[in-house]
CSV table of C-alpha atoms in Angstrom, one decimal:
chain,number,residue,atom,x,y,z
A,1,MET,CA,71.4,-145.9,-18.0
A,2,MET,CA,67.6,-145.1,-18.4
A,3,ASN,CA,65.3,-147.4,-16.4
A,4,ALA,CA,62.4,-148.0,-19.1
A,5,LYS,CA,59.8,-149.8,-17.1
A,6,SER,CA,60.0,-147.1,-14.6
A,7,LEU,CA,59.4,-144.4,-16.7
A,8,LEU,CA,56.8,-146.3,-18.2
A,9,ASP,CA,55.2,-147.0,-15.1
A,10,SER,CA,56.0,-142.9,-14.6
A,11,PHE,CA,53.8,-142.3,-17.7
A,12,LEU,CA,51.0,-144.6,-17.0
A,13,GLY,CA,50.3,-143.4,-12.9
A,14,GLN,CA,52.4,-145.7,-11.5
A,15,ALA,CA,55.1,-143.8,-10.0
A,16,ARG,CA,53.7,-143.4,-6.7
A,17,GLY,CA,56.4,-142.8,-3.6
A,18,ALA,CA,59.0,-141.1,-5.6
A,19,ALA,CA,61.2,-140.6,-2.7
A,20,SER,CA,61.7,-144.4,-2.2
A,21,GLN,CA,63.1,-144.7,-6.1
A,22,ALA,CA,65.3,-141.9,-5.4
A,23,ASN,CA,68.4,-144.1,-5.8
A,24,ALA,CA,67.2,-146.2,-8.7
A,25,PRO,CA,69.4,-146.3,-11.6
A,26,GLY,CA,67.5,-144.4,-14.4
A,27,GLY,CA,64.5,-144.0,-12.1
A,28,LEU,CA,63.5,-141.2,-9.9
A,29,VAL,CA,65.9,-138.6,-8.5
A,30,ASP,CA,66.2,-135.6,-7.0
A,31,PRO,CA,65.5,-132.8,-9.8
A,32,ALA,CA,68.2,-130.7,-8.6
A,33,ALA,CA,71.2,-133.3,-9.2
A,34,ALA,CA,69.5,-134.6,-12.4
A,35,GLY,CA,72.1,-133.0,-14.0
A,36,GLY,CA,71.7,-131.3,-17.7
A,37,LEU,CA,69.4,-131.8,-20.3
A,38,PRO,CA,70.6,-132.4,-24.3
A,39,ALA,CA,70.7,-129.0,-25.8
A,40,ALA,CA,67.3,-129.6,-27.9
A,41,ALA,CA,65.4,-130.5,-24.3
A,42,GLY,CA,67.3,-127.8,-22.9
A,43,GLY,CA,66.0,-125.3,-24.8
A,44,LEU,CA,62.1,-126.7,-24.7
A,45,MET,CA,62.7,-126.8,-20.9
A,46,ASP,CA,63.5,-122.9,-21.5
A,47,ARG,CA,60.3,-122.0,-23.4
A,48,ALA,CA,58.4,-123.8,-21.0
A,49,ARG,CA,59.8,-121.5,-18.3
A,50,GLY,CA,59.4,-118.7,-20.3
A,51,ALA,CA,55.5,-119.4,-21.0
A,52,LEU,CA,54.7,-120.8,-17.4
A,53,GLY,CA,57.0,-118.8,-15.0
A,54,GLY,CA,56.6,-118.4,-11.6
A,55,ILE,CA,53.7,-122.0,-11.4
A,56,ASP,CA,54.3,-123.8,-8.1
A,57,ARG,CA,56.5,-126.8,-9.0
A,58,GLY,CA,55.1,-128.5,-5.6
A,59,SER,CA,51.6,-128.8,-7.1
A,60,PHE,CA,52.6,-130.4,-10.1
A,61,ALA,CA,54.0,-133.4,-8.5
A,62,GLY,CA,51.1,-134.3,-6.6
A,63,GLY,CA,49.2,-134.0,-10.0
A,64,ALA,CA,51.6,-135.8,-11.9
A,65,ALA,CA,51.0,-139.1,-10.1
A,66,ALA,CA,47.4,-138.9,-11.1
A,67,GLY,CA,47.6,-140.4,-14.3
A,68,GLY,CA,51.0,-139.9,-14.7
A,69,ILE,CA,52.4,-138.2,-18.0
A,70,LEU,CA,49.4,-140.1,-20.1
A,71,GLY,CA,46.7,-137.8,-17.6
A,72,MET,CA,48.9,-135.0,-18.4
A,73,VAL,CA,48.6,-135.7,-22.1
A,74,LEU,CA,45.1,-136.5,-22.7
A,75,GLY,CA,43.6,-134.8,-19.5
A,76,GLY,CA,41.7,-135.7,-17.0
A,77,LYS,CA,38.4,-136.6,-18.6
A,78,ARG,CA,39.6,-137.8,-21.7
A,79,LEU,CA,42.1,-140.8,-19.5
A,80,ARG,CA,38.9,-141.7,-18.0
A,81,LYS,CA,36.8,-141.9,-21.0
A,82,MET,CA,39.6,-144.1,-22.7
A,83,GLY,CA,40.5,-146.3,-19.8
A,84,GLY,CA,43.6,-144.5,-19.3
A,85,GLY,CA,42.1,-145.2,-15.1
A,86,VAL,CA,42.7,-148.9,-15.6
A,87,LEU,CA,46.2,-148.2,-17.0
A,88,SER,CA,47.2,-145.7,-14.4
A,89,HIS,CA,45.9,-148.5,-11.5
A,90,GLY,CA,47.4,-151.5,-12.6
A,91,GLY,CA,50.8,-150.0,-15.3
A,92,ALA,CA,52.2,-151.9,-17.8
A,93,ALA,CA,51.4,-154.9,-16.7
A,94,VAL,CA,47.4,-153.8,-17.8
A,95,LEU,CA,48.5,-153.6,-21.0
A,96,GLY,CA,49.9,-156.9,-21.4
A,97,ALA,CA,46.6,-158.6,-19.6
A,98,LEU,CA,44.6,-156.8,-21.9
A,99,ALA,CA,46.2,-157.4,-25.3
A,100,HIS,CA,46.8,-161.2,-23.9
A,101,ARG,CA,43.1,-161.6,-23.1
A,102,ALA,CA,42.1,-160.3,-27.1
A,103,TRP,CA,44.6,-162.7,-28.4
A,104,GLN,CA,43.4,-165.7,-26.5
A,105,ASN,CA,39.8,-164.7,-27.6
A,106,TRP,CA,40.8,-163.8,-31.0
A,107,GLN,CA,42.6,-167.5,-31.2
A,108,GLN,CA,40.1,-168.8,-29.9
A,109,GLY,CA,37.2,-167.8,-32.7
A,110,GLN,CA,34.8,-165.5,-29.8
A,111,ALA,CA,33.0,-162.8,-31.3
A,112,PRO,CA,34.8,-159.3,-30.6
A,113,ALA,CA,31.4,-158.2,-29.7
A,114,THR,CA,30.7,-160.8,-26.4
A,115,ALA,CA,34.1,-162.2,-25.5
A,116,PRO,CA,35.4,-161.7,-21.9
A,117,VAL,CA,37.6,-158.8,-21.1
A,118,VAL,CA,39.7,-157.6,-18.5
A,119,THR,CA,38.4,-156.0,-15.7
A,120,PRO,CA,40.0,-154.5,-12.4
A,121,SER,CA,39.4,-157.8,-10.1
A,122,ALA,CA,40.9,-160.1,-13.0
A,123,THR,CA,43.9,-157.8,-13.6
A,124,PRO,CA,46.0,-158.9,-10.6
A,125,ALA,CA,46.0,-162.8,-11.4
A,126,ASP,CA,46.1,-161.8,-15.3
A,127,ALA,CA,49.1,-160.0,-15.4
A,128,ALA,CA,50.9,-162.7,-13.3
A,129,ALA,CA,49.7,-165.5,-15.6
A,130,LEU,CA,51.3,-163.7,-18.6
A,131,PRO,CA,53.3,-165.5,-20.6
A,132,PRO,CA,56.6,-163.6,-21.2
A,133,ALA,CA,55.2,-162.6,-25.0
A,134,PHE,CA,53.0,-160.4,-22.9
A,135,GLN,CA,55.1,-159.2,-20.6
A,136,PRO,CA,56.4,-155.3,-21.9
A,137,GLY,CA,60.1,-156.0,-20.5
A,138,ALA,CA,60.5,-159.4,-21.6
A,139,THR,CA,61.7,-159.1,-25.2
A,140,PRO,CA,63.2,-156.0,-26.5
A,141,ALA,CA,62.0,-154.0,-29.2
A,142,ALA,CA,62.8,-154.7,-33.1
A,143,ASP,CA,65.5,-152.1,-32.9
A,144,GLY,CA,66.8,-153.5,-29.8
A,145,GLN,CA,66.0,-151.1,-27.4
A,146,PRO,CA,63.6,-151.3,-24.4
A,147,PHE,CA,59.8,-152.3,-25.9
A,148,GLU,CA,58.5,-150.2,-23.1
A,149,LEU,CA,59.5,-146.9,-24.9
A,150,ALA,CA,57.9,-148.3,-27.9
A,151,LEU,CA,55.1,-148.5,-25.8
A,152,ILE,CA,55.7,-144.6,-24.6
A,153,ARG,CA,55.9,-143.8,-28.4
A,154,ALA,CA,52.4,-145.3,-29.3
A,155,MET,CA,50.4,-143.8,-27.0
A,156,VAL,CA,52.0,-140.4,-27.4
A,157,GLY,CA,52.0,-140.7,-31.1
A,158,ALA,CA,48.7,-141.9,-30.9
A,159,ALA,CA,47.6,-138.8,-28.4
A,160,LYS,CA,49.1,-136.2,-31.4
A,161,ALA,CA,47.5,-137.9,-33.9
A,162,ASP,CA,44.6,-137.0,-32.1
A,163,GLY,CA,44.8,-133.4,-32.1
A,164,HIS,CA,44.8,-132.7,-28.4
A,165,VAL,CA,48.8,-132.0,-27.9
A,166,ASP,CA,49.4,-128.5,-29.0
A,167,ALA,CA,52.1,-125.9,-28.4
A,168,ALA,CA,51.2,-124.8,-25.0
A,169,GLU,CA,49.8,-128.3,-23.9
A,170,ARG,CA,53.4,-129.5,-24.4
A,171,ASN,CA,54.9,-126.4,-22.8
A,172,ARG,CA,52.5,-127.2,-19.6
A,173,ILE,CA,53.7,-130.9,-19.7
A,174,VAL,CA,57.3,-130.3,-19.8
A,175,GLU,CA,57.1,-128.3,-16.5
A,176,ARG,CA,55.1,-130.6,-14.9
A,177,VAL,CA,57.6,-133.8,-16.2
A,178,GLU,CA,60.6,-131.9,-15.0
A,179,ALA,CA,59.0,-131.4,-11.6
A,180,MET,CA,58.4,-135.3,-11.8
A,181,GLY,CA,62.1,-136.1,-10.5
A,182,LEU,CA,62.5,-138.2,-13.5
A,183,ASP,CA,66.4,-138.3,-14.6
A,184,ALA,CA,67.5,-136.0,-17.2
A,185,GLU,CA,67.8,-139.2,-19.8
A,186,ALA,CA,64.4,-139.8,-18.7
A,187,ARG,CA,63.2,-136.4,-19.3
A,188,ALA,CA,64.9,-135.8,-22.8
A,189,PHE,CA,63.3,-138.9,-24.2
A,190,VAL,CA,59.9,-137.7,-22.6
A,191,PHE,CA,60.1,-134.2,-24.8
A,192,ASP,CA,61.3,-135.8,-27.7
A,193,ALA,CA,58.6,-137.9,-28.0
A,194,LEU,CA,56.4,-134.5,-27.2
A,195,GLU,CA,58.4,-132.5,-29.8
A,196,GLN,CA,58.9,-135.0,-32.5
A,197,ASP,CA,56.5,-136.2,-35.3
A,198,ILE,CA,56.3,-140.0,-34.6
A,199,PRO,CA,54.2,-141.4,-37.9
A,200,VAL,CA,52.3,-145.0,-38.3
A,201,SER,CA,55.6,-146.5,-39.4
A,202,ALA,CA,57.8,-145.4,-36.8
A,203,ILE,CA,55.5,-147.3,-34.2
A,204,ALA,CA,54.9,-150.2,-36.3
A,205,ALA,CA,58.9,-150.7,-37.0
A,206,ALA,CA,59.2,-151.6,-33.4
A,207,ALA,CA,57.7,-154.6,-32.8
A,208,GLY,CA,59.5,-157.5,-33.2
A,209,THR,CA,56.6,-160.2,-32.9
A,210,PRO,CA,52.9,-160.6,-33.1
A,211,GLU,CA,52.2,-160.1,-29.9
A,212,GLN,CA,54.5,-156.6,-29.6
A,213,ALA,CA,52.3,-155.5,-32.6
A,214,ALA,CA,49.0,-156.7,-30.5
A,215,GLU,CA,50.6,-154.7,-27.9
A,216,LEU,CA,51.4,-151.3,-29.3
A,217,TYR,CA,48.2,-151.4,-31.1
A,218,LEU,CA,46.2,-151.8,-28.0
A,219,ALA,CA,48.5,-148.8,-26.6
A,220,ALA,CA,48.0,-145.9,-29.2
A,221,ARG,CA,43.9,-147.4,-29.2
A,222,MET,CA,43.7,-146.5,-25.4
A,223,ALA,CA,45.4,-142.9,-26.2
A,224,MET,CA,42.7,-142.4,-28.9
A,225,ASP,CA,39.8,-142.1,-28.9
A,226,PRO,CA,38.4,-142.8,-32.4
A,227,ASP,CA,35.5,-141.1,-32.7
A,228,GLN,CA,36.3,-139.1,-36.0
A,229,PRO,CA,36.9,-140.4,-39.8
A,230,ALA,CA,40.4,-139.3,-39.3
A,231,GLU,CA,41.3,-141.2,-36.0
A,232,ARG,CA,39.7,-144.1,-37.2
A,233,ALA,CA,41.9,-143.6,-40.2
A,234,TRP,CA,45.2,-143.5,-38.6
A,235,LEU,CA,44.5,-146.6,-36.4
A,236,GLY,CA,43.6,-148.5,-39.6
A,237,ALA,CA,46.7,-147.6,-41.2
A,238,LEU,CA,48.6,-148.2,-37.8
A,239,ALA,CA,46.8,-152.1,-37.8
A,240,HIS,CA,48.1,-152.3,-41.6
A,241,ARG,CA,51.7,-151.5,-40.9
A,242,LEU,CA,51.7,-154.0,-37.9
A,243,LYS,CA,49.9,-156.7,-40.2
A,244,LEU,CA,47.4,-156.9,-37.6
A,245,ASP,CA,44.9,-159.5,-38.5
A,246,PRO,CA,41.7,-158.1,-38.9
A,247,GLY,CA,39.9,-160.1,-36.1
A,248,LEU,CA,42.4,-159.8,-33.9
A,249,ALA,CA,42.4,-155.5,-34.4
A,250,ALA,CA,38.5,-156.1,-33.0
A,251,HIS,CA,39.9,-157.9,-30.0
A,252,LEU,CA,42.1,-155.2,-29.0
A,253,ASP,CA,39.1,-152.8,-29.6
A,254,ARG,CA,36.8,-154.4,-27.7
A,255,GLN,CA,39.4,-154.4,-24.8
A,256,ALA,CA,40.1,-150.6,-25.1
A,257,ASP,CA,36.4,-149.7,-25.4
A,258,ALA,CA,35.5,-152.1,-22.2
A,259,ALA,CA,38.3,-150.5,-20.0
A,260,PRO,CA,36.6,-147.4,-19.0
A,261,ALA,CA,33.3,-149.0,-17.8
A,262,SER,CA,35.9,-151.6,-15.9
A,263,ALA,CA,37.6,-148.5,-14.3
A,264,GLY,CA,34.1,-147.9,-13.0
């Protein structure tokens, strides 16, 4: 069975020391022993190999660890610009800490423009003190699947809506993901997310609680640079589908906007 937490951490760039996780269920394994992929994923793999034959797999393994799959999807500069550095250092717990801080600030009636933000030095303490509602793995998504998978879909959907992931980029990402040592089920999940359209309605449908709705919005916001009207409209549609209070959405935006500066 796929280890959703391990996959989310790999996605965000937390999969350091892959060898130590080689025997973890659904975690990182020897690619040669991972077994076959579903037909659709295998076809995508074949196309990637055809387009990128001769690539040194070892060089990709090192690059994949810096920023994780999210870093590949967004690119290094975009990753830093949109606060991905904070996510790659802190993993899934940082998403929960950022969403929780936004939630607290909103409930306290603070102005978004001047509300406190989560900083790297504060993140470990914030993450350790998170209530279960803001711990990504504590409660399943509305469909009963691990909520970590919903967060990944939200980030991939936002990145694709942002127009960054074209066919050539998908092929490069596929080759890098294969070299990371994820098991067959985890690889297939990532490839499906890259290949399929992920509409706003599908992202929002995963929210089973208001806190999960806040985390899904924040995850998407961290993977999108809303500097164009179409991107802002996409985020607005997501907030509407998630039934987010406009004030809460503004506080979530505040945390996302502050993350790049916090990352230094």
